[in-house]
């Protein structure tokens, strides 16, 4: 696994993939989907698929792949090594959602929530396998959310493929365990060697698990909070942990789509600047109420001033 | 998501981002430093900010570009106030004109330095030190020389001719710069419906008149409209599409007008337009009895005006 | 109400010491006046594509472009030297920085020729037409 393509620009989403085994293009295959790093406030979320011919499910089982969460980092690396050695019949692909992608999507004007983002990413990966000629017959998905709806969504999206969405699928189906190992190994490597594109000098890498309740993570978030910019792109700004810290320790920033009460919104719609309420003398130039500024100026938001 | 954050007023602003004509800060021009001064805005009659530079030889206008909820990064600092000030050369005659108009009502020739005086805005006398002021007074006033002394009397006829030239210059610039003189350009959901070539001369003339009207009183603006032979519009004047307005004109379609648009598929698709009640009544006005421009300038009519 | 008699002097001699600085017009209000690690956090993470620049600020995606000051115009940042005691007193500002281009940023929207700040740059040329001398 070469994470170089992601490290070249870790602010965006990136796909990494193995070679497609020839046998997967001619034999009926099963495919597992799992994710790594959904909860942490730090680092990317990695979506993984792993696939192999149905005839090879037993061979995959014999590799003793198991739920990545029950394994140590070293064990996961070893298992990934074994999967790599089985590349004659096992293929994988990963979609890395950078923390910046997660922040900007979830905080978008038209909100893009994490579930929708996850589903779309999973669908994109399955489509990638299909486009690569993998003969998909069965899909197994691990989920944290309600399974039925997601299963229905995927079945409709991929007619003719048998879709099973199941909580804890990563411990039930070896192909999902394999996907989970690929995703977790990838996330671990990225987090370990995170390349800060900000010019922050030497950064303390003792950020713990990245989970909001980890004291090490909390301490790190406090240490690396900038009063103006908040955080580096390693942090998910959309996490309430980050938001709360910024609300209390950083300067306030206001956007035109911030939640606001009805009265303020109404004023804004009337194109009135809130500032004109704060300083009447610095406000509008129209003493003569009959004077209406020409649209050349209003369209360009240009106005006369009374005072600097 | 984020908790609701209250905006606090920005009371301690001491920094401004400005785009200024190079001449404002030209170190070659000696004299005192440029200064922001408050003068009477001829269109609002209230205070507005201007700049006098090069030892008062040059006058500049200050316009602020300001959108709500903006801030600056300036080098390694944040400037909360997101205004961008434009400091552009200004014709001092626009600011001198209201003083001459006011005294012109007495009908006497007067020394201009006794005319351009304002208790509320003492800096206004500095306007006469602008290089262009005295040299261009003849555009708005009749001049009389007695010995070494010069006397001036406001002339509406001269002023109208001067303002007409101003409008014409402005129209040329509007065309050259492809400024959209149509309506509703800056609505995010609204796309420009006409290409620049579709606008007719009247659209440009009205737009140019509107721009010049930002620098003159409402009375002069109305007089200028008549001088330009543009019919006055009923409100809401600025929101009607130009095609509707054209209906007001009872002139036949002239060669100068772009009548090819009547053949365009775009025109054919449009449903026939209805005039508003106000437009109808305006269109019905019998224009035959209206005063000519020359009668407008005769002393008798002027006296009637006030 | 501020006083009409007070004026604000611009200390022109300060121009020679003024540094050229990058300026960015941000699509949000930042409740702060003062230092910020702009180059470390913002400039360092800005991506330059063909027709637009991208960056994020506080987890929000921004798209922007660079625009030059109109010909014959210079960007100045004026800074008040000392606060006057009352609004009757004259004030003095100095030129603390200069710029010949600025980058403006939209929240998520790609930069476009109808952006208000782009349209506002029409003003100096139009002002020339409105205020230039007319022939006799």
XYZ file of C-alpha atoms in Angstrom:
750
model
C 0.000 0.000 0.000
C 1.496 3.252 -1.128
C -0.140 6.235 0.577
C 2.043 8.639 -1.434
C -0.774 9.826 -3.709
C -2.775 10.968 -0.680
C 0.212 12.531 1.036
C 0.859 14.597 -2.079
C -2.298 16.529 -1.175
C -3.836 15.509 2.112
C -6.522 18.198 1.938
C -8.639 16.306 -0.572
C -10.199 12.909 -1.051
C -8.040 10.207 -2.655
C -8.484 6.644 -3.916
C -5.862 3.949 -3.515
C -6.329 0.517 -5.077
C -4.581 -2.807 -5.615
C -4.267 -4.454 -8.993
C -7.498 -6.173 -10.012
C -6.818 -9.945 -9.891
C -7.572 -11.468 -13.315
C -9.662 -14.193 -11.721
C -12.053 -11.546 -10.321
C -12.932 -10.503 -13.876
C -14.093 -13.978 -14.868
C -15.483 -15.566 -11.697
C -18.431 -14.556 -9.536
C -17.136 -12.489 -6.633
C -18.113 -11.271 -3.205
C -17.158 -7.864 -1.864
C -16.914 -6.491 1.669
C -17.175 -2.854 2.727
C -15.990 -1.326 5.987
C -14.724 1.970 7.271
C -12.018 3.108 9.643
C -11.845 6.318 11.654
C -15.450 7.420 11.744
C -15.365 8.688 15.309
C -12.021 10.482 15.775
C -11.754 14.250 15.659
C -8.322 13.862 14.039
C -7.252 12.513 10.698
C -9.046 11.007 7.727
C -11.866 8.542 7.517
C -10.986 5.641 5.262
C -13.493 3.561 3.388
C -12.338 0.145 2.183
C -13.585 -2.551 -0.123
C -12.057 -5.964 -0.485
C -13.159 -8.568 -3.014
C -12.371 -12.132 -4.109
C -14.034 -14.922 -6.075
C -16.822 -16.749 -4.151
C -14.781 -19.901 -4.682
C -11.964 -18.402 -2.627
C -13.921 -17.432 0.513
C -12.517 -20.416 2.366
C -8.969 -19.544 1.364
C -9.592 -16.037 2.685
C -10.923 -17.473 5.938
C -7.723 -19.491 6.295
C -5.705 -16.266 6.265
C -7.406 -15.731 9.654
C -8.503 -12.231 8.919
C -10.653 -10.949 11.750
C -12.313 -7.725 12.830
C -9.546 -5.146 12.765
C -10.700 -3.636 16.054
C -9.789 -6.838 17.934
C -6.266 -6.744 16.517
C -3.179 -4.820 17.470
C -1.561 -2.492 14.988
C 1.231 -5.031 14.370
C -1.250 -7.847 13.817
C -3.156 -5.698 11.333
C 0.024 -4.888 9.415
C 0.868 -8.620 9.308
C -2.594 -9.521 8.057
C -2.420 -6.821 5.410
C 0.886 -8.381 4.386
C -0.885 -11.731 3.974
C -3.661 -10.119 1.924
C -1.033 -8.559 -0.261
C 0.556 -11.975 -0.764
C -2.860 -13.281 -1.848
C -3.132 -10.652 -4.532
C -3.624 -13.407 -7.098
C -7.243 -13.615 -5.998
C -7.819 -10.786 -3.452
C -8.217 -7.185 -4.545
C -8.918 -4.035 -2.524
C -9.612 -0.352 -2.983
C -9.717 2.511 -0.501
C -11.285 5.940 -0.495
C -9.548 8.326 1.875
C -11.754 11.178 3.050
C -9.364 13.812 4.327
C -10.332 15.632 7.518
C -10.600 18.767 5.395
C -13.074 17.032 3.078
C -15.097 15.936 6.092
C -15.074 19.452 7.621
C -15.963 21.321 4.457
C -18.660 18.788 3.487
C -20.356 18.686 6.851
C -20.145 22.473 7.274
C -21.239 23.176 3.709
C -23.983 25.741 3.030
C -26.214 22.837 2.026
C -25.166 20.418 4.749
C -23.728 17.086 3.663
C -23.938 14.814 6.679
C -21.507 12.064 7.514
C -23.990 9.278 6.743
C -24.706 10.577 3.262
C -20.990 11.117 2.724
C -20.275 7.535 3.881
C -22.968 5.999 1.702
C -21.873 7.922 -1.364
C -18.268 6.897 -0.773
C -19.222 3.223 -0.429
C -21.319 3.407 -3.593
C -18.410 5.039 -5.401
C -16.078 2.218 -4.424
C -18.510 -0.521 -5.515
C -18.967 1.287 -8.799
C -15.197 1.405 -9.164
C -15.018 -2.398 -8.752
C -17.790 -2.865 -11.320
C -16.128 -0.459 -13.731
C -12.904 -2.435 -13.343
C -14.707 -5.585 -14.486
C -15.064 -7.365 -11.146
C -17.945 -9.871 -11.470
C -19.832 -8.853 -8.338
C -22.594 -11.135 -7.084
C -22.624 -10.441 -3.360
C -21.889 -7.415 -1.231
C -21.456 -7.448 2.550
C -21.476 -4.173 4.417
C -20.718 -3.270 7.992
C -22.839 -0.452 9.305
C -23.275 1.637 12.417
C -26.609 3.089 11.340
C -29.943 1.431 10.571
C -29.172 -1.541 8.319
C -32.483 -1.965 6.442
C -32.601 1.449 4.821
C -28.974 1.278 3.747
C -29.440 -2.236 2.388
C -32.447 -1.060 0.369
C -30.497 1.908 -0.965
C -27.589 -0.275 -2.117
C -29.846 -2.975 -3.598
C -31.651 -0.363 -5.669
C -28.405 1.190 -6.743
C -26.858 -2.160 -7.775
C -29.658 -4.355 -9.132
C -28.789 -8.016 -9.594
C -26.292 -7.986 -6.727
C -27.181 -9.535 -3.408
C -26.595 -6.931 -0.691
C -26.287 -7.751 3.007
C -25.903 -4.828 5.405
C -25.282 -5.993 8.933
C -23.993 -4.436 12.155
C -20.735 -6.172 13.126
C -20.401 -7.563 9.609
C -16.645 -7.161 10.034
C -16.618 -10.055 12.491
C -19.117 -12.176 10.566
C -17.801 -12.119 6.991
C -14.099 -12.581 6.232
C -14.305 -10.369 3.142
C -15.572 -7.520 5.365
C -12.827 -8.232 7.921
C -10.329 -7.978 5.080
C -11.799 -4.643 3.982
C -11.665 -3.413 7.557
C -7.986 -4.366 7.851
C -7.094 -2.516 4.646
C -8.956 0.597 5.779
C -7.521 0.567 9.290
C -3.939 -0.033 8.147
C -4.267 2.861 5.748
C -5.692 5.244 8.363
C -3.013 4.251 10.909
C -0.229 4.944 8.444
C -1.701 8.307 7.465
C -2.283 9.474 11.030
C 1.172 8.343 12.150
C 2.980 10.248 9.453
C 0.583 13.180 9.018
C 2.239 15.797 6.944
C 1.067 19.190 8.169
C 0.732 21.522 5.207
C 0.549 24.435 7.632
C 3.857 25.956 8.513
C 3.811 24.940 12.172
C 7.412 23.935 12.728
C 7.935 20.865 14.893
C 4.526 19.410 15.786
C 4.061 17.174 18.776
C 2.721 13.883 17.355
C 1.558 12.525 20.679
C -2.091 13.076 19.833
C -3.385 9.812 21.244
C -6.115 7.821 19.556
C -7.756 10.855 18.022
C -11.010 10.059 19.797
C -12.525 13.111 21.514
C -12.600 11.435 24.917
C -8.909 10.524 24.870
C -7.133 12.900 27.309
C -4.061 12.992 25.070
C -6.183 14.036 22.120
C -7.866 16.711 24.241
C -4.543 18.080 25.437
C -3.242 18.163 21.892
C -6.342 20.045 20.683
C -5.810 22.642 23.388
C -2.132 23.033 22.595
C -2.596 23.443 18.861
C -5.534 25.831 18.856
C -4.875 29.042 16.971
C -7.060 31.991 18.033
C -7.773 33.033 14.444
C -7.507 29.914 12.299
C -8.634 27.380 14.860
C -6.832 24.270 13.744
C -4.709 22.711 11.057
C -6.363 20.617 8.380
C -5.577 17.511 10.448
C -8.569 18.336 12.644
C -12.212 17.817 11.774
C -13.697 21.268 12.375
C -17.193 19.822 12.161
C -16.737 17.777 15.348
C -18.424 19.332 18.363
C -15.197 18.841 20.368
C -13.367 21.182 17.998
C -16.286 23.608 17.740
C -16.670 23.888 21.492
C -12.979 24.564 22.005
C -12.994 27.234 19.294
C -16.141 28.840 20.690
C -14.442 29.299 24.036
C -10.813 29.935 23.076
C -10.762 31.427 19.582
C -12.121 34.683 18.167
C -15.686 34.620 16.875
C -16.190 34.256 13.139
C -19.526 35.013 11.480
C -20.704 33.640 8.141
C -23.685 34.732 6.137
C -25.324 31.340 6.594
C -24.830 31.172 10.352
C -27.926 30.229 12.228
C -29.608 33.374 13.336
C -32.887 34.384 14.791
C -35.679 35.523 12.533
C -35.282 39.219 13.179
C -31.640 39.320 12.178
C -32.330 37.241 9.099
C -35.075 39.619 8.069
C -32.752 42.606 8.394
C -30.171 40.846 6.328
C -32.705 40.098 3.631
C -33.476 43.779 3.498
C -29.794 44.168 2.707
C -29.162 46.193 5.798
C -25.827 45.913 7.404
C -25.897 45.046 11.074
C -23.115 47.574 11.404
C -25.493 50.372 10.538
C -27.342 49.567 13.736
C -24.215 49.819 15.788
C -23.016 53.136 14.476
C -25.732 55.279 13.040
C -23.403 58.113 12.113
C -21.121 55.898 10.048
C -24.016 54.284 8.278
C -26.030 55.221 5.227
C -25.398 58.410 3.345
C -28.990 59.337 2.795
C -30.038 62.270 4.911
C -32.508 63.119 2.261
C -34.896 60.184 2.335
C -36.054 60.951 -1.206
C -32.591 60.319 -2.581
C -32.221 56.837 -3.908
C -28.717 55.726 -4.777
C -28.356 54.652 -8.391
C -28.258 50.925 -8.981
C -24.761 51.166 -10.457
C -23.635 51.794 -6.892
C -26.073 49.582 -5.011
C -25.318 46.612 -7.261
C -21.644 47.133 -6.562
C -22.195 47.714 -2.841
C -20.616 51.152 -3.166
C -21.707 54.029 -0.990
C -20.529 57.391 0.225
C -19.117 57.743 3.699
C -19.674 60.426 6.271
C -16.667 59.585 8.336
C -13.637 57.324 8.225
C -22.915 22.440 15.189
C -21.664 25.770 16.393
C -23.528 27.582 19.059
C -25.104 30.835 18.086
C -22.544 33.587 18.352
C -23.631 37.147 18.975
C -21.944 39.802 16.913
C -20.286 42.467 18.964
C -19.797 45.974 17.547
C -16.434 46.802 16.039
C -15.747 50.001 17.943
C -11.990 50.272 17.759
C -11.303 50.333 14.061
C -8.143 52.292 13.307
C -7.208 50.861 9.937
C -8.616 51.142 6.412
C -7.969 49.298 3.172
C -7.980 51.766 0.309
C -7.566 51.748 -3.453
C -6.448 55.250 -4.352
C -5.499 57.062 -7.525
C -1.701 57.162 -7.689
C -1.750 60.964 -7.680
C -3.103 61.034 -4.110
C 0.181 59.812 -2.703
C 2.501 61.125 -5.401
C 5.553 62.344 -3.462
C 6.474 64.608 -6.409
C 3.558 66.924 -5.812
C 4.536 69.151 -2.977
C 2.349 71.053 -0.644
C 0.515 69.817 2.352
C -0.380 66.185 2.932
C -3.651 64.884 1.513
C -6.546 65.049 3.930
C -9.966 63.483 4.308
C -12.482 66.299 4.676
C -16.229 66.478 5.009
C -18.114 68.517 2.443
C -21.743 68.944 1.505
C -22.862 66.167 -0.806
C -24.787 67.909 -3.606
C -27.228 65.061 -4.041
C -28.069 64.285 -0.407
C -27.373 67.766 1.009
C -25.685 65.969 3.920
C -22.060 65.399 4.810
C -19.869 63.103 2.735
C -16.205 62.310 2.878
C -13.815 63.614 0.219
C -10.050 63.957 -0.112
C -8.129 67.109 -0.948
C -4.549 66.528 -2.062
C -1.554 68.206 -3.678
C -2.073 71.350 -1.611
C -5.807 71.366 -2.395
C -5.122 71.295 -6.138
C -6.921 67.966 -6.500
C -10.262 66.790 -5.191
C -11.125 63.124 -4.750
C -14.293 61.297 -3.929
C -14.411 58.503 -1.346
C -16.655 55.522 -1.995
C -16.784 52.491 0.268
C -17.256 49.025 -1.121
C -18.834 47.089 1.674
C -20.539 43.751 1.897
C -21.915 42.538 5.166
C -19.803 39.954 7.019
C -16.412 40.506 5.463
C -12.957 40.996 6.935
C -9.415 41.431 5.634
C -6.182 39.615 6.037
C -3.533 42.287 5.605
C -0.104 40.705 5.700
C 0.110 38.929 9.040
C -2.872 40.676 10.576
C -6.634 40.500 10.620
C -8.597 43.639 9.975
C -12.146 43.051 11.029
C -13.622 45.935 9.036
C -14.089 44.509 5.527
C -14.650 47.831 3.770
C -12.618 48.714 0.691
C -12.394 52.452 0.094
C -12.023 53.842 -3.405
C -10.428 57.272 -3.667
C -11.053 58.539 -7.196
C -10.532 61.956 -8.808
C -13.599 64.164 -8.622
C -14.757 67.186 -10.574
C -14.948 69.993 -7.967
C -17.593 71.755 -10.040
C -20.248 69.311 -8.803
C -19.618 70.481 -5.245
C -19.414 74.167 -6.183
C -22.580 74.063 -8.275
C -25.155 74.006 -5.409
C -23.649 77.163 -3.918
C -23.880 78.978 -7.256
C -27.436 77.741 -7.801
C -28.413 79.055 -4.388
C -26.957 82.501 -5.015
C -28.135 82.435 -8.612
C -31.664 82.924 -7.385
C -30.724 86.516 -6.571
C -29.733 86.950 -10.205
C -26.615 88.985 -9.383
C -23.027 88.603 -10.491
C -20.944 87.882 -7.409
C -17.335 87.097 -6.522
C -17.257 83.333 -6.323
C -15.332 83.240 -3.050
C -18.281 84.964 -1.436
C -20.624 82.392 -2.883
C -18.839 79.190 -1.982
C -19.153 79.538 1.767
C -20.776 77.182 4.228
C -20.815 77.528 7.992
C -21.535 73.856 8.374
C -18.736 72.811 6.034
C -15.929 75.353 6.363
C -13.629 73.269 4.162
C -15.767 74.097 1.127
C -13.810 77.280 0.411
C -10.810 75.034 -0.286
C -12.680 73.766 -3.343
C -11.847 77.028 -5.117
C -8.147 76.221 -4.782
C -8.560 73.133 -6.946
C -6.755 73.604 -10.237
C -9.848 72.842 -12.227
C -12.351 74.926 -10.301
C -11.802 78.489 -11.526
C -10.827 77.321 -14.988
C -14.103 75.502 -15.468
C -16.589 77.807 -13.752
C -17.674 79.069 -17.184
C -19.422 75.701 -17.687
C -21.998 76.586 -15.067
C -21.880 80.369 -14.802
C -21.661 83.523 -16.820
C -18.475 85.442 -16.144
C -17.858 89.159 -15.940
C -14.502 90.748 -15.456
C -14.159 94.163 -13.877
C -10.560 95.146 -13.741
C -8.731 92.286 -12.123
C -11.865 91.023 -10.393
C -14.052 88.227 -11.713
C -17.763 87.917 -11.031
C -20.001 84.948 -11.700
C -23.700 84.295 -12.080
C -25.220 80.833 -12.251
C -26.558 79.868 -15.671
C -28.943 76.943 -15.901
C -28.586 76.831 -19.679
C -24.815 76.488 -19.463
C -25.150 73.995 -16.662
C -27.559 71.845 -18.647
C -25.208 71.822 -21.631
C -22.302 70.944 -19.365
C -24.237 68.158 -17.650
C -25.409 66.835 -21.008
C -21.782 66.500 -22.062
C -21.106 64.726 -18.783
C -23.894 62.255 -19.519
C -22.580 61.691 -23.039
C -19.064 61.010 -21.760
C -20.518 58.612 -19.235
C -22.532 56.773 -21.895
C -19.368 56.273 -23.961
C -17.615 54.800 -20.932
C -20.582 52.564 -20.128
C -20.461 51.155 -23.648
C -16.683 50.809 -23.687
C -16.653 48.986 -20.401
C -19.637 46.807 -21.283
C -21.449 47.865 -18.172
C -24.771 46.106 -18.020
C -27.383 48.856 -18.001
C -30.192 46.303 -17.703
C -32.098 45.405 -14.612
C -31.601 42.854 -11.893
C -28.037 41.963 -12.715
C -26.990 41.191 -9.216
C -29.554 38.687 -8.187
C -28.094 35.253 -7.712
C -31.093 33.561 -9.243
C -31.471 36.025 -12.068
C -29.435 35.668 -15.213
C -28.824 38.566 -17.547
C -31.623 38.392 -20.055
C -30.233 40.787 -22.580
C -26.803 40.892 -24.073
C -25.141 44.304 -24.080
C -25.910 44.838 -27.746
C -29.633 44.648 -27.030
C -29.731 47.782 -24.959
C -30.960 50.798 -26.807
C -29.621 54.314 -26.705
C -32.342 55.355 -24.294
C -31.310 52.689 -21.776
C -27.759 54.023 -21.833
C -28.835 57.652 -21.698
C -31.080 57.005 -18.718
C -28.339 55.078 -16.966
C -25.825 57.865 -17.650
C -28.335 60.407 -16.404
C -28.811 58.309 -13.275
C -25.077 58.289 -12.585
C -24.681 62.039 -13.076
C -27.729 62.543 -10.842
C -25.654 61.187 -7.966
C -23.759 64.494 -8.098
C -26.550 67.049 -8.505
C -29.712 68.063 -6.703
C -33.018 66.425 -7.459
C -34.262 69.605 -9.169
C -31.273 69.686 -11.494
C -31.646 65.978 -12.140
C -35.226 66.489 -13.290
C -34.268 69.449 -15.427
C -31.472 67.418 -16.976
C -33.902 64.640 -17.801
C -36.027 67.134 -19.736
C -32.946 68.597 -21.368
C -32.024 65.112 -22.557
C -35.603 64.770 -23.828
C -36.181 61.698 -21.737
C -39.721 61.287 -20.439
C -39.969 61.145 -16.681
C -40.817 57.727 -15.359
C -43.290 56.923 -12.688
C -41.984 55.027 -9.723
C -40.937 52.316 -9.322
C -38.792 53.598 -12.136
C -35.736 51.443 -11.572
C -37.512 48.110 -11.521
C -39.297 48.192 -14.837
C -37.693 46.395 -17.726
C -36.568 48.778 -20.439
C -38.833 47.106 -22.962
C -41.840 48.224 -20.964
C -40.580 51.735 -20.755
C -40.092 52.003 -24.435
C -43.852 51.698 -24.813
C -44.094 55.103 -23.240
C -42.505 56.681 -26.219
C -45.075 57.462 -28.854
C -42.370 57.931 -31.429
C -42.317 55.478 -34.300
C -39.437 53.061 -34.394
C -36.582 54.968 -35.901
C -33.687 53.716 -37.922
C -31.380 54.686 -35.093
C -33.248 52.348 -32.846
C -32.374 48.704 -33.036
C -35.542 47.466 -34.682
C -33.974 44.197 -35.781
C -34.884 42.871 -32.378
C -38.536 42.943 -33.362
C -37.692 40.235 -35.856
C -35.671 38.156 -33.477
C -37.172 34.928 -32.201
C -36.611 36.217 -28.707
C -38.943 39.106 -29.305
C -41.556 36.925 -30.979
C -41.684 34.578 -28.026
C -42.507 37.300 -25.572
C -46.157 37.805 -24.777
C -47.506 41.279 -25.517
C -46.729 43.559 -22.662
C -49.329 45.366 -20.682
C -48.919 48.908 -19.549
C -49.499 49.700 -15.929
C -52.297 52.111 -15.167
C -49.742 54.808 -14.423
C -47.956 54.235 -17.697
C -51.221 54.420 -19.576
C -52.163 57.714 -18.038
C -48.685 59.036 -18.744
C -48.867 57.887 -22.313
C -52.176 59.689 -22.680
C -50.703 63.000 -21.609
C -51.029 65.489 -24.384
C -47.485 66.591 -24.962
C -48.348 69.277 -27.523
C -48.768 71.934 -24.902
C -45.529 71.190 -23.127
C -42.939 73.896 -22.803
C -39.937 73.906 -25.045
C -36.482 73.800 -23.565
C -35.764 77.392 -24.542
C -38.837 78.683 -22.779
C -37.663 76.830 -19.766
C -34.561 78.984 -19.618
C -36.301 82.307 -20.103
C -36.212 84.509 -17.023
C -40.000 84.533 -16.737
C -40.304 80.796 -16.378
C -37.384 80.790 -14.009
C -39.084 83.303 -11.807
C -42.164 81.136 -11.751
C -40.137 78.192 -10.625
C -39.551 79.725 -7.240
C -22.442 62.925 15.207
C -18.904 63.589 14.166
C -17.743 67.090 13.606
C -17.557 68.455 10.068
C -14.601 70.704 10.807
C -12.135 67.994 11.791
C -10.020 66.534 9.011
C -7.887 63.422 8.741
C -4.380 64.018 7.437
C -2.575 61.334 5.476
C 1.149 61.314 6.208
C 2.424 60.756 2.687
C 6.079 60.424 3.674
C 5.190 57.093 5.308
C 4.648 55.529 1.852
C 8.361 55.055 1.333
C 8.589 52.832 4.415
C 5.369 50.942 3.721
C 5.812 47.257 2.948
C 4.085 45.482 0.097
C 1.775 42.909 1.659
C -0.605 40.223 0.444
C -4.239 41.136 1.150
C -7.208 38.792 1.256
C -10.860 39.769 1.398
C -12.589 37.081 3.449
C -16.258 36.100 3.115
C -16.819 36.162 6.864
C -16.466 38.581 9.717
C -13.574 37.791 12.025
C -13.978 39.493 15.381
C -10.366 40.448 15.701
C -8.068 43.338 14.883
C -4.433 42.357 15.164
C -1.808 39.745 14.438
C -2.602 36.383 12.845
C -0.484 33.567 11.401
C -1.845 34.134 7.911
C 1.131 32.806 5.986
C 1.509 29.725 8.216
C -2.124 28.641 8.194
C -3.693 30.277 5.153
C -1.132 30.910 2.449
C 0.645 27.616 3.122
C -2.536 25.611 2.494
C -3.861 27.599 -0.473
C -4.079 25.542 -3.671
C -3.632 27.305 -6.975
C -5.657 25.847 -9.805
C -6.007 27.214 -13.300
C -8.999 29.482 -12.816
C -9.400 29.570 -9.088
C -7.663 29.196 -5.806
C -9.013 27.000 -3.041
C -8.407 27.025 0.673
C -10.402 26.427 3.798
C -10.925 28.628 6.816
C -12.395 27.285 10.052
C -13.434 24.159 8.183
C -15.327 25.992 5.451
C -14.362 25.672 1.805
C -13.398 28.896 0.048
C -12.815 29.608 -3.620
C -11.101 32.742 -4.717
C -9.146 34.645 -7.274
C -6.594 37.379 -7.471
C -7.552 40.736 -8.938
C -5.235 43.607 -9.725
C -5.806 47.176 -8.679
C -7.143 49.205 -11.619
C -4.464 50.882 -13.720
C -3.261 54.107 -12.181
C -4.372 53.015 -8.746
C -2.490 51.721 -5.743
C -3.705 49.754 -2.773
C -2.963 51.388 0.568
C -3.588 50.331 4.106
C -4.035 53.397 6.275
C -3.470 53.236 9.980
C -4.323 55.837 12.562
C -1.213 57.099 14.327
C -2.892 58.214 17.522
C -6.464 58.425 18.672
C -7.791 61.970 18.957
C -9.188 63.080 22.301
C -12.428 64.262 20.777
C -14.174 64.328 17.411
C -13.279 68.038 17.113
C -9.584 67.270 16.752
C -7.815 66.502 13.539
C -6.658 62.944 13.072
C -3.582 61.591 11.322
C -3.153 58.335 9.481
C -0.073 56.832 7.924
C 0.309 54.425 5.033
C 1.255 51.221 6.834
C 1.276 48.864 3.831
C 0.767 48.914 0.097
C -0.550 46.337 -2.385
C -1.132 46.126 -6.128
C -3.384 43.070 -6.139
C -5.806 41.448 -3.780
C -7.320 38.004 -3.434
C -10.999 37.794 -2.701
C -12.652 34.642 -1.439
C -16.173 33.340 -1.864
C -17.764 30.837 0.477
C -17.904 27.701 -1.685
C -18.885 29.578 -4.866
C -16.359 29.667 -7.719
C -15.120 33.171 -8.532
C -16.956 34.793 -11.402
C -17.018 38.062 -13.293
C -20.325 39.019 -11.672
C -18.860 38.897 -8.169
C -19.578 42.210 -6.487
C -15.962 43.085 -5.802
C -15.079 42.471 -9.462
C -17.933 44.756 -10.508
C -16.821 47.352 -7.963
C -13.467 47.551 -9.764
C -15.419 49.199 -12.633
C -15.771 52.243 -10.468
C -12.451 54.064 -11.015
C -12.854 53.989 -14.805
C -16.472 55.128 -14.597
C -15.475 57.849 -12.163
C -13.022 59.090 -14.777
C -15.876 59.526 -17.250
C -18.150 61.221 -14.731
C -15.456 63.512 -13.378
C -13.125 64.056 -16.298
C -13.098 67.536 -17.886
C -15.564 68.208 -20.723
C -14.564 70.105 -23.850
C -16.024 73.528 -24.470
